[in-house]
PDB file of C-alpha atoms in Angstrom:
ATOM      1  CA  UNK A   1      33.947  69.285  28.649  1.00  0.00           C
ATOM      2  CA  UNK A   2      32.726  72.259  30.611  1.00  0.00           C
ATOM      3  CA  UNK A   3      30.787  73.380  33.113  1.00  0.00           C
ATOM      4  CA  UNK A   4      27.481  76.311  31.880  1.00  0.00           C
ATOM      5  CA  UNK A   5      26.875  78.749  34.631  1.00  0.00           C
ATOM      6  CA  UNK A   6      23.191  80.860  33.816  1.00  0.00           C
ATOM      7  CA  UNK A   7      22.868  83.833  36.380  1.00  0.00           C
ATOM      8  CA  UNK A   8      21.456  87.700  34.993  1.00  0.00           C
ATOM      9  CA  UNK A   9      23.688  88.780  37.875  1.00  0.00           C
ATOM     10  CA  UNK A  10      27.488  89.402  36.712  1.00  0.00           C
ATOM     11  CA  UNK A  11      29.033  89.506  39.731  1.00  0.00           C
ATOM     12  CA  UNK A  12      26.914  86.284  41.275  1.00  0.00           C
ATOM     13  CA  UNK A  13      28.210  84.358  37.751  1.00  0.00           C
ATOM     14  CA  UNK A  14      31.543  85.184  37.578  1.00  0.00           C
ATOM     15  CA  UNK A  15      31.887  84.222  41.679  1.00  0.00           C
ATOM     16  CA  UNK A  16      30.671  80.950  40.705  1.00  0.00           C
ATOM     17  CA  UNK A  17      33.219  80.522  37.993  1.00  0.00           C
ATOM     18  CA  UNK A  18      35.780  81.358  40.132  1.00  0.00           C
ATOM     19  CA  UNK A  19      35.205  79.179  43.129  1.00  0.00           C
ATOM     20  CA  UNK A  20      34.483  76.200  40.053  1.00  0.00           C
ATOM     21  CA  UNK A  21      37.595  76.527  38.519  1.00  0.00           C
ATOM     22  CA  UNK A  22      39.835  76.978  42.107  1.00  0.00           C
ATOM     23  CA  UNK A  23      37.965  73.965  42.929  1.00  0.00           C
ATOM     24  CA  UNK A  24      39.338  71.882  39.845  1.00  0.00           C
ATOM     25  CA  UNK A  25      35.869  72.258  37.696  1.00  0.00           C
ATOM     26  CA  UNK A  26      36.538  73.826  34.573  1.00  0.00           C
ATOM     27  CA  UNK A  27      37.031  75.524  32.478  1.00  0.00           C
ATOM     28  CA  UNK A  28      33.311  76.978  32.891  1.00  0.00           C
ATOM     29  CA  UNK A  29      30.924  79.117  30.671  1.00  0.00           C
ATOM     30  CA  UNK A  30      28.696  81.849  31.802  1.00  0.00           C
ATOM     31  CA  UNK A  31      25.187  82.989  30.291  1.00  0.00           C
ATOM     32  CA  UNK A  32      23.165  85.960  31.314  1.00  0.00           C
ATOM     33  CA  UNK A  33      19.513  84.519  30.518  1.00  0.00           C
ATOM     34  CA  UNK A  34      17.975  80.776  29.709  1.00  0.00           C
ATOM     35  CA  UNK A  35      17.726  82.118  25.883  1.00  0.00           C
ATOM     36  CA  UNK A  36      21.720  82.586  26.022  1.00  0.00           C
ATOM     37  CA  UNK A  37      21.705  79.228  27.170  1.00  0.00           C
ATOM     38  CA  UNK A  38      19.888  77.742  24.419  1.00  0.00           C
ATOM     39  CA  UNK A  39      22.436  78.899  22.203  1.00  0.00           C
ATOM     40  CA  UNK A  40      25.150  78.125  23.870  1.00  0.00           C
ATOM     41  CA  UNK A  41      23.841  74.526  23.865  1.00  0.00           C
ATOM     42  CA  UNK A  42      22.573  74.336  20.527  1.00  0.00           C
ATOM     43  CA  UNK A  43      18.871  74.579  20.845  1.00  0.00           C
ATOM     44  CA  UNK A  44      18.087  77.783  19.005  1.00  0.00           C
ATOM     45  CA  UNK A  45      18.701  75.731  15.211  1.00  0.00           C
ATOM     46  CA  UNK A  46      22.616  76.539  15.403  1.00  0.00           C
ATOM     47  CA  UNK A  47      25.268  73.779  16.421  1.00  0.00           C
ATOM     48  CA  UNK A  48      26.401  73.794  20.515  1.00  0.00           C
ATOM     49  CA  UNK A  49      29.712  76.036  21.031  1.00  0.00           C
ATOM     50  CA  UNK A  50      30.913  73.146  23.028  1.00  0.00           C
ATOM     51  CA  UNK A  51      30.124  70.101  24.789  1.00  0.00           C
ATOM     52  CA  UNK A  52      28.681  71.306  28.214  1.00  0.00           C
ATOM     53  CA  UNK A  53      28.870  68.565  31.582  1.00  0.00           C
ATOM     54  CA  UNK A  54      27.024  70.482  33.667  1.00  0.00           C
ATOM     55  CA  UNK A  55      24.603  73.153  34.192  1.00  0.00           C
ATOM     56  CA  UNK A  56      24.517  75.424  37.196  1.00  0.00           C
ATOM     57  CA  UNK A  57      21.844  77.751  36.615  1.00  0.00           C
ATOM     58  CA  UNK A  58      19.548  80.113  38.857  1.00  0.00           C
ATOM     59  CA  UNK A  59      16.365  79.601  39.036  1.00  0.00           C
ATOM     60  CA  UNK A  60      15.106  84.004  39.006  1.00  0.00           C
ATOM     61  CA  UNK A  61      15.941  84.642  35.100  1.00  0.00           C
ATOM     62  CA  UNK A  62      14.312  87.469  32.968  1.00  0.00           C
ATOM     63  CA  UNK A  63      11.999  86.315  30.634  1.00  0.00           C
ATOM     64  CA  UNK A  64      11.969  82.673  30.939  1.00  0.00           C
ATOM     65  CA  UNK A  65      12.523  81.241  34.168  1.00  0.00           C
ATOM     66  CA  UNK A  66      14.914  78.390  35.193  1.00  0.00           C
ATOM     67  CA  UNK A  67      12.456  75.561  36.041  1.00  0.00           C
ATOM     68  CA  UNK A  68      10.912  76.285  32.555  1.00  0.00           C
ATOM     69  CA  UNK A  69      14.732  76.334  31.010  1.00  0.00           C
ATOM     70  CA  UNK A  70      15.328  72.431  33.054  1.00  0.00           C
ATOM     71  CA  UNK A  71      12.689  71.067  31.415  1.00  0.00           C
ATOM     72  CA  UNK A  72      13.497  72.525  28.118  1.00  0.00           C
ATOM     73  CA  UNK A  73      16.889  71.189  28.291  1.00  0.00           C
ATOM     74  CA  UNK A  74      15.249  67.333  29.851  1.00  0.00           C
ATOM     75  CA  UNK A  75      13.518  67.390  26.723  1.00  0.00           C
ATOM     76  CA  UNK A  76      16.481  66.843  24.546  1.00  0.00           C
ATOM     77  CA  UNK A  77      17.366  63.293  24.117  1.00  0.00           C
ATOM     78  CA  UNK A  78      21.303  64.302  23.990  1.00  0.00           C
ATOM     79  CA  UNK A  79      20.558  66.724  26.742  1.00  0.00           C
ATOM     80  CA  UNK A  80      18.594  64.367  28.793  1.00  0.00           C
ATOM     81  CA  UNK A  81      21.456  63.522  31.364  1.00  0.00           C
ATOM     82  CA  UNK A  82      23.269  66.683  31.784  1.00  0.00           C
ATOM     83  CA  UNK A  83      22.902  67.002  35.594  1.00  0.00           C
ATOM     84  CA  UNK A  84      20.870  70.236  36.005  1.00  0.00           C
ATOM     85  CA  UNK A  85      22.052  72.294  39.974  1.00  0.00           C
ATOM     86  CA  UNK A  86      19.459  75.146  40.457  1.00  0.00           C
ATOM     87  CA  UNK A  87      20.659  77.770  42.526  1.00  0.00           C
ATOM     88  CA  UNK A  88      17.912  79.332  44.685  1.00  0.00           C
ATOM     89  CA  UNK A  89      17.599  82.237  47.436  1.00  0.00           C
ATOM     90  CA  UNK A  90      14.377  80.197  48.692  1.00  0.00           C
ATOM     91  CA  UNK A  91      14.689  77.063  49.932  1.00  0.00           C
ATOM     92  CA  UNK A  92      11.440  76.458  51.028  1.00  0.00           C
ATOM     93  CA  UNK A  93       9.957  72.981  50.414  1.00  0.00           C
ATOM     94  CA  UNK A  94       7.360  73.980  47.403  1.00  0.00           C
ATOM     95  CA  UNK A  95      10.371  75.467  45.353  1.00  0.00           C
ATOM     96  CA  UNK A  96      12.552  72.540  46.430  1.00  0.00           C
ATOM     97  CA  UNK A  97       9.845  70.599  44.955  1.00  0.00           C
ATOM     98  CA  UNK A  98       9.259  72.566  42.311  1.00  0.00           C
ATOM     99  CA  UNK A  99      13.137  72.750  41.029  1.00  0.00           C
ATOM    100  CA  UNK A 100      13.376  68.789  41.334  1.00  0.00           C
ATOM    101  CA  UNK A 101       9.808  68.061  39.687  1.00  0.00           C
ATOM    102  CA  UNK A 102      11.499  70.302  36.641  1.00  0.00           C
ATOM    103  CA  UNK A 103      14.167  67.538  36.354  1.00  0.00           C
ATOM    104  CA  UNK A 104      16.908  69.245  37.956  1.00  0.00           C
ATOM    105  CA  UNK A 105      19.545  66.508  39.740  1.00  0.00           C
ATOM    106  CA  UNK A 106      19.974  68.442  42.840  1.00  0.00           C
ATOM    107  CA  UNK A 107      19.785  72.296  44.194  1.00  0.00           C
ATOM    108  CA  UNK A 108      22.227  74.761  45.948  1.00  0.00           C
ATOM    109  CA  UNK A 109      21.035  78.306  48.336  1.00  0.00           C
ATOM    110  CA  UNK A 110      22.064  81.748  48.220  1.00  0.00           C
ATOM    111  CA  UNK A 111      24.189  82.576  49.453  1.00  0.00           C
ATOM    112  CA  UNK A 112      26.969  80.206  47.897  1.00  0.00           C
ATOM    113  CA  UNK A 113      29.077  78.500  50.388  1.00  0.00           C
ATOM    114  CA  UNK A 114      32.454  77.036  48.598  1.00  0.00           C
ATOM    115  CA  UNK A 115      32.383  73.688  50.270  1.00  0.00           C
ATOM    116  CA  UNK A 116      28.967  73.102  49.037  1.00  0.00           C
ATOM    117  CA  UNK A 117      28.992  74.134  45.997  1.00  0.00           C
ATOM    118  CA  UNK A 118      32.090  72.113  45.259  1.00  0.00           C
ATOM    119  CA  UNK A 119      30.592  68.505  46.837  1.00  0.00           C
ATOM    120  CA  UNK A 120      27.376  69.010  45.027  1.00  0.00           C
ATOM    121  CA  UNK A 121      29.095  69.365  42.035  1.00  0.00           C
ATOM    122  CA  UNK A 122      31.607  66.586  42.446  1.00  0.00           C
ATOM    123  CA  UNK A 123      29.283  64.796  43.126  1.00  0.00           C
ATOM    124  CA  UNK A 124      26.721  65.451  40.190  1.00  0.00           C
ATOM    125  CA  UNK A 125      29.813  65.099  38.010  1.00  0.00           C
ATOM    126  CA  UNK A 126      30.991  61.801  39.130  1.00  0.00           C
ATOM    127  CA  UNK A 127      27.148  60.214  38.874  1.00  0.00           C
ATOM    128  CA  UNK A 128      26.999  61.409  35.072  1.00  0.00           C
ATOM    129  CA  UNK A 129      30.145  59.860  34.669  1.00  0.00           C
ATOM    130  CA  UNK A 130      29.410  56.526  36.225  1.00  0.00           C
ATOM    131  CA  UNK A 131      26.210  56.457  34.440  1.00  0.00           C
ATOM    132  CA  UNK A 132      28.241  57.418  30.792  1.00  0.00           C
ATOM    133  CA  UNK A 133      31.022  54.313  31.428  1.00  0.00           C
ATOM    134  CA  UNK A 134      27.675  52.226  32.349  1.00  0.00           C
ATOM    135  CA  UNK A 135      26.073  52.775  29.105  1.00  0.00           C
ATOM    136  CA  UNK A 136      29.342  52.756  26.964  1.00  0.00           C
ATOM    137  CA  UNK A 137      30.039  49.069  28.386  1.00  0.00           C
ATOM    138  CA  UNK A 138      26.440  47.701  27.467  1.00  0.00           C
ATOM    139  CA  UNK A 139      27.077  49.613  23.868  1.00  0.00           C
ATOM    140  CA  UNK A 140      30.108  47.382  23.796  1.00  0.00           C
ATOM    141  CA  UNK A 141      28.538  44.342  24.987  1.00  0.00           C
ATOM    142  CA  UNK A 142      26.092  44.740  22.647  1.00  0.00           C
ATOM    143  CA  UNK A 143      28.345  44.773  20.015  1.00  0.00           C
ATOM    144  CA  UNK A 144      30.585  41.898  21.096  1.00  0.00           C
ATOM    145  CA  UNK A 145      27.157  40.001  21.599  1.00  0.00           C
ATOM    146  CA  UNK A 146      26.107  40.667  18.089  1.00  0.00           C
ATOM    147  CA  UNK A 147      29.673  40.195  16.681  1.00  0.00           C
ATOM    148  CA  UNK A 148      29.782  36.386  18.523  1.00  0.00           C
ATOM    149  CA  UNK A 149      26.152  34.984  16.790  1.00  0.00           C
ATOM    150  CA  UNK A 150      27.505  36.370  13.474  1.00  0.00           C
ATOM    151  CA  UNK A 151      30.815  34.262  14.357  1.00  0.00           C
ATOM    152  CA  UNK A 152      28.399  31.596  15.417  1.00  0.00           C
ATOM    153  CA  UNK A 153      26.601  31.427  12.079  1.00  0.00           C
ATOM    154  CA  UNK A 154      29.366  31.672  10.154  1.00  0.00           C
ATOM    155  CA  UNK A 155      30.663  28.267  12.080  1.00  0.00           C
ATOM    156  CA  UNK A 156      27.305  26.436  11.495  1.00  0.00           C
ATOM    157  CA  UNK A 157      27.259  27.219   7.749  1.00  0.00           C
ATOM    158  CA  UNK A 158      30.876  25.893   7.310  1.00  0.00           C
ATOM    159  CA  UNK A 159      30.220  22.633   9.091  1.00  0.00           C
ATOM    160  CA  UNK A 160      27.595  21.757   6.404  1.00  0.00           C
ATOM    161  CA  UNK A 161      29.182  22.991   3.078  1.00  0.00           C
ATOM    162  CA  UNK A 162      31.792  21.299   1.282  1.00  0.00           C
ATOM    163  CA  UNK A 163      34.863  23.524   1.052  1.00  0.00           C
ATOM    164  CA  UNK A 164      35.636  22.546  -2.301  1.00  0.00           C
ATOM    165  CA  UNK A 165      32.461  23.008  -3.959  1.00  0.00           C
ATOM    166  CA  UNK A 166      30.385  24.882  -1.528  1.00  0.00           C
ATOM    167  CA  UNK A 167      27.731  22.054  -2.008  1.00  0.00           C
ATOM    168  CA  UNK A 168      25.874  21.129   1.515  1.00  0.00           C
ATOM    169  CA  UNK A 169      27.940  17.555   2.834  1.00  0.00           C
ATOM    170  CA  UNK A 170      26.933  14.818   4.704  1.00  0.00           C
ATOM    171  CA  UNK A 171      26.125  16.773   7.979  1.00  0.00           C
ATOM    172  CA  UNK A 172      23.984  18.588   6.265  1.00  0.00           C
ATOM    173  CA  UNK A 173      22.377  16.002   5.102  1.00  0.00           C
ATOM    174  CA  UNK A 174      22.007  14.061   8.425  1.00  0.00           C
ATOM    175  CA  UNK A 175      21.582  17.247  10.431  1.00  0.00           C
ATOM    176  CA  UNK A 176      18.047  17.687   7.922  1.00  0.00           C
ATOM    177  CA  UNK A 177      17.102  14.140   8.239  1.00  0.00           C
ATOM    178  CA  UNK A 178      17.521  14.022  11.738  1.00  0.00           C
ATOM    179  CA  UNK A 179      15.761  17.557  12.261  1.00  0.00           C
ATOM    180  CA  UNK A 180      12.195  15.767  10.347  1.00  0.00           C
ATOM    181  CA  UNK A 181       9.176  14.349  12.966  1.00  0.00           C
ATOM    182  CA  UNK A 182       9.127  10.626  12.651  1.00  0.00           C
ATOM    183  CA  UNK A 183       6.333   8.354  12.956  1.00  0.00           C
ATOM    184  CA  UNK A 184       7.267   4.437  14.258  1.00  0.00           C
ATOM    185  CA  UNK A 185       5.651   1.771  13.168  1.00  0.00           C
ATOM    186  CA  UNK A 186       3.717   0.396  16.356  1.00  0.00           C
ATOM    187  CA  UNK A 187       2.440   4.083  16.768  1.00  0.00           C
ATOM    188  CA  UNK A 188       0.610   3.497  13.433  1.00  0.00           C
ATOM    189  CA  UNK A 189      -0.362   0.518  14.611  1.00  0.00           C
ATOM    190  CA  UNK A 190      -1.887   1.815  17.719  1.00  0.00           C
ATOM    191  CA  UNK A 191      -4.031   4.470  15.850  1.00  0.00           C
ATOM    192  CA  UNK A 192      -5.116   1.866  13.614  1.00  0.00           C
ATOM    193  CA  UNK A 193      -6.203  -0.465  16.159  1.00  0.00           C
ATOM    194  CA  UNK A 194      -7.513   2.476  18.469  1.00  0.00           C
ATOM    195  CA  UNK A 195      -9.925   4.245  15.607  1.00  0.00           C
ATOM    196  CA  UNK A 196     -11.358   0.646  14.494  1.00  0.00           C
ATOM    197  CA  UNK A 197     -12.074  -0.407  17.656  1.00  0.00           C
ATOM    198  CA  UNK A 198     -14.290   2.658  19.048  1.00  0.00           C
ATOM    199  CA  UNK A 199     -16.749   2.329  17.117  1.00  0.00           C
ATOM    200  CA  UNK A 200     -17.809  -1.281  18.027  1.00  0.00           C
ATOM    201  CA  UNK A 201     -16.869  -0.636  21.711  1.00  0.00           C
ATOM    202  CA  UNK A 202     -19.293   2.283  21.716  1.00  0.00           C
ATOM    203  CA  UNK A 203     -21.919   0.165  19.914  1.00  0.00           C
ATOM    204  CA  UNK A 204     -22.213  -2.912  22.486  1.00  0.00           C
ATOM    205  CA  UNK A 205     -21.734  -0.312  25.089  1.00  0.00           C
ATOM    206  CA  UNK A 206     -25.581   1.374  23.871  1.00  0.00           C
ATOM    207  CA  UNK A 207     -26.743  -2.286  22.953  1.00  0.00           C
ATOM    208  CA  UNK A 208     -25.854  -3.371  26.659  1.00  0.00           C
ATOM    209  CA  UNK A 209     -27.555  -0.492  28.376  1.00  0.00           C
ATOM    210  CA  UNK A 210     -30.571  -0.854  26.508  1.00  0.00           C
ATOM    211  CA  UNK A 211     -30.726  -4.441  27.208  1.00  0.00           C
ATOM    212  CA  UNK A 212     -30.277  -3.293  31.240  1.00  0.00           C
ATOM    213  CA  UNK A 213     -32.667  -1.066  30.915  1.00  0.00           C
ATOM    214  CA  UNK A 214     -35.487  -3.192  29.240  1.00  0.00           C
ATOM    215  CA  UNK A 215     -34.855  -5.838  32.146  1.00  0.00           C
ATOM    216  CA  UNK A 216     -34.885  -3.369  35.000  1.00  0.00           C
ATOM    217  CA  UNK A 217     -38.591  -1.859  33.278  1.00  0.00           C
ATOM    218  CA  UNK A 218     -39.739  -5.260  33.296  1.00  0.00           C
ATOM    219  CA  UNK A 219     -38.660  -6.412  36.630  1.00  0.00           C
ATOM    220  CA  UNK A 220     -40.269  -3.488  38.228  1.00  0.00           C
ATOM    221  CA  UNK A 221     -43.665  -3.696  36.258  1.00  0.00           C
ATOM    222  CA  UNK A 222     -44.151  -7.369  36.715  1.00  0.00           C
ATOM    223  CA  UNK A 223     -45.604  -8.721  39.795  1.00  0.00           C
ATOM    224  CA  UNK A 224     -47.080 -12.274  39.133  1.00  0.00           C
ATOM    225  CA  UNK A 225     -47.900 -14.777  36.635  1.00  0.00           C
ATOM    226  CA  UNK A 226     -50.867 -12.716  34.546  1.00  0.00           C
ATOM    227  CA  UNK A 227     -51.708 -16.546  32.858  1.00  0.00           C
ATOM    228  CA  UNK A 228     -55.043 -17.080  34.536  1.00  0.00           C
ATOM    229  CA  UNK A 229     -55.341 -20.604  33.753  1.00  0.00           C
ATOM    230  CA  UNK A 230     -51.985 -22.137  34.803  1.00  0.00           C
ATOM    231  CA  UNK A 231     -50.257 -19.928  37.829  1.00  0.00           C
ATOM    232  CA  UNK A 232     -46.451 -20.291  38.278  1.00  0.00           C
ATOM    233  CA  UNK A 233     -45.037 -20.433  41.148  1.00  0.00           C
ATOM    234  CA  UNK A 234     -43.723 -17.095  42.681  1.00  0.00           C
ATOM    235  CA  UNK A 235     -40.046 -16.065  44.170  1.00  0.00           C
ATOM    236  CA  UNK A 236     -41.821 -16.342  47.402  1.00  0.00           C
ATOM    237  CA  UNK A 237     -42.176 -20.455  47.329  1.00  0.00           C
ATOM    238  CA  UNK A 238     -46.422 -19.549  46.898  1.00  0.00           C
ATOM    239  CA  UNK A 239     -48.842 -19.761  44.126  1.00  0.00           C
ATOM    240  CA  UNK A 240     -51.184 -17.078  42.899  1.00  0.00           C
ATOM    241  CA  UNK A 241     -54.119 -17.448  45.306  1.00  0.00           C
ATOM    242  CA  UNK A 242     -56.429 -15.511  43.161  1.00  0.00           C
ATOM    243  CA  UNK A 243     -57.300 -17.017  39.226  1.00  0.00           C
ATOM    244  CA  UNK A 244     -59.596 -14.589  38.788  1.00  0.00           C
ATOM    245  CA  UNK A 245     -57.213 -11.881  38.575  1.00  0.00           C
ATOM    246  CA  UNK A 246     -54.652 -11.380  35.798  1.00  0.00           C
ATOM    247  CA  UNK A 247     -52.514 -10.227  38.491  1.00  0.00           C
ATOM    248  CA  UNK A 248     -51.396 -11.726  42.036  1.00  0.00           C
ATOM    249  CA  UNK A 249     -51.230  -9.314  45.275  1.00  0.00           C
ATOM    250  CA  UNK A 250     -48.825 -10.873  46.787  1.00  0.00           C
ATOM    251  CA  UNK A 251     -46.292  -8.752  45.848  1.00  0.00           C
ATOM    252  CA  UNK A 252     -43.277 -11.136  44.703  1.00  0.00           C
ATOM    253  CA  UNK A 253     -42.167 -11.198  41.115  1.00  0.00           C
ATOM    254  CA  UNK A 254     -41.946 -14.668  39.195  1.00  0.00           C
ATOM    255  CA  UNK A 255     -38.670 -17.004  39.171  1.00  0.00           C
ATOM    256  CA  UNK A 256     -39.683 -17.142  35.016  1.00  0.00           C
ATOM    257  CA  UNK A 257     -37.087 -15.263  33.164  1.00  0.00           C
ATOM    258  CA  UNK A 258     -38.037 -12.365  31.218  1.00  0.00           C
ATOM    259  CA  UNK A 259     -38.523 -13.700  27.402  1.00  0.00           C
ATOM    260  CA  UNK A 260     -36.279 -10.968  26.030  1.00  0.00           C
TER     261      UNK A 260
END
């Protein structure tokens, strides 16, 4: 693994491939432009002269310029977590903004200082390594995971075939039988007596509230004997005063029972 170092300026690249390597960070690569890049990595159709760790690359290239070459190399899925350092005479906060919104992992100024340039590295180089371990132990518990349900399956199966014959045995057999929805018997009886009996409870229900209903019409719309010739006797202890009048005013309703 190595470390690419993009800068047009000769004695600017070789300076930072000097302080890399004295620092333990090598061996390095330069490039004089973003296109020499490309094919350093791979990018330009040919296959990658080696297998690059980290990019340290200045953001004032001719032709294309270094934010432009970040994102070209963040849109490479094998590229894609490469930690990208831009190195920068202007340190403002639009192109700080700008060099991070490009995808790069962290920056450096002009003019290089040694110490920095060798913590942000370590410490770019250490993240991508923590992050590489990461992955390769979910790869292999992936693998293991995948590698215990086939063990699993293979368990199941030969707990329900005969060895000899490789017919299914008696496990299998109960293991299906057992696995089936059963109905009981007072269940079925319950349905039965449920469905049969609904329809009979809802008719006397309708019967008994038209029966109510009839009463409570009648109740309400009968006020006296209306037989002129032979009054009955009222709920209020009194007969109908008045004979020639189908109807009594005196406002009580007859002891007589309704006739339906």
């Amino acid at each position: 693994m190595s470390i690419l170092v993009v800068d047009d300026s000769k004695v600017s690249r070789l300076l930072l491939q000097r302080l890399l390597e004295r620092g333990g960070f090598g061996p390095t690569i330069g490039a004089a432009s973003a296109e020499e890049s490309y094919a350093i990595l791979g990018l330009t159709g040919g296959e990658a002269r080696t297998d690059v760790e980290l990019v340290l690359m200045d953001v004032e290239l001719p032709g294309v310029r270094g934010y432009d070459a970040c994102r070209r190399l963040r849109g490479e899925d094998r590229l894609r977590d490469v930690p990208v350092l831009m190195v920068t005479a202007n340190l403002g906060p639009e192109h700080v903004q700008e060099a991070f919104n490009s995808g790069a992992r962290d920056y450096i100024g002009k003019p290089v200082q040694e110490v920095e340039l060798l913590a942000r590295v370590g410490a770019a180089l250490a993240l991508k390594r923590e992050m590489d371990a990461r992955r390769e132990r979910e790869i292999e518990l992936l693998v293991l995971k995948r590698q215990l349900e086939e063990a699993n399956a293979g368990l199941q199966r030969l707990s329900t075939e005969d060895g000899l014959t490789g017919l299914a045995n008696r496990r299998a057999f109960s293991t299906s039988i057992t696995s089936k929805p059963t109905t009981t018997a007072s269940g079925i009886r319950r349905a039965t007596r449920s469905s049969s009996s609904s329809p009979a409870r809802s008719r006397s229900a309708c019967i008994g509230r038209r029966i109510s209903s009839r009463v409570t019409v009648a109740r309400s719309s009968l006020r006296c004997c209306p037989r002129r010739q032979r009054p009955v006797p009222c709920s209020s202890g009194r007969r109908c005063a008045s004979r020639s009048s189908a109807w009594a005013s005196c406002g009580a309703t007859t002891s007589r029972p309704a006739p339906w």
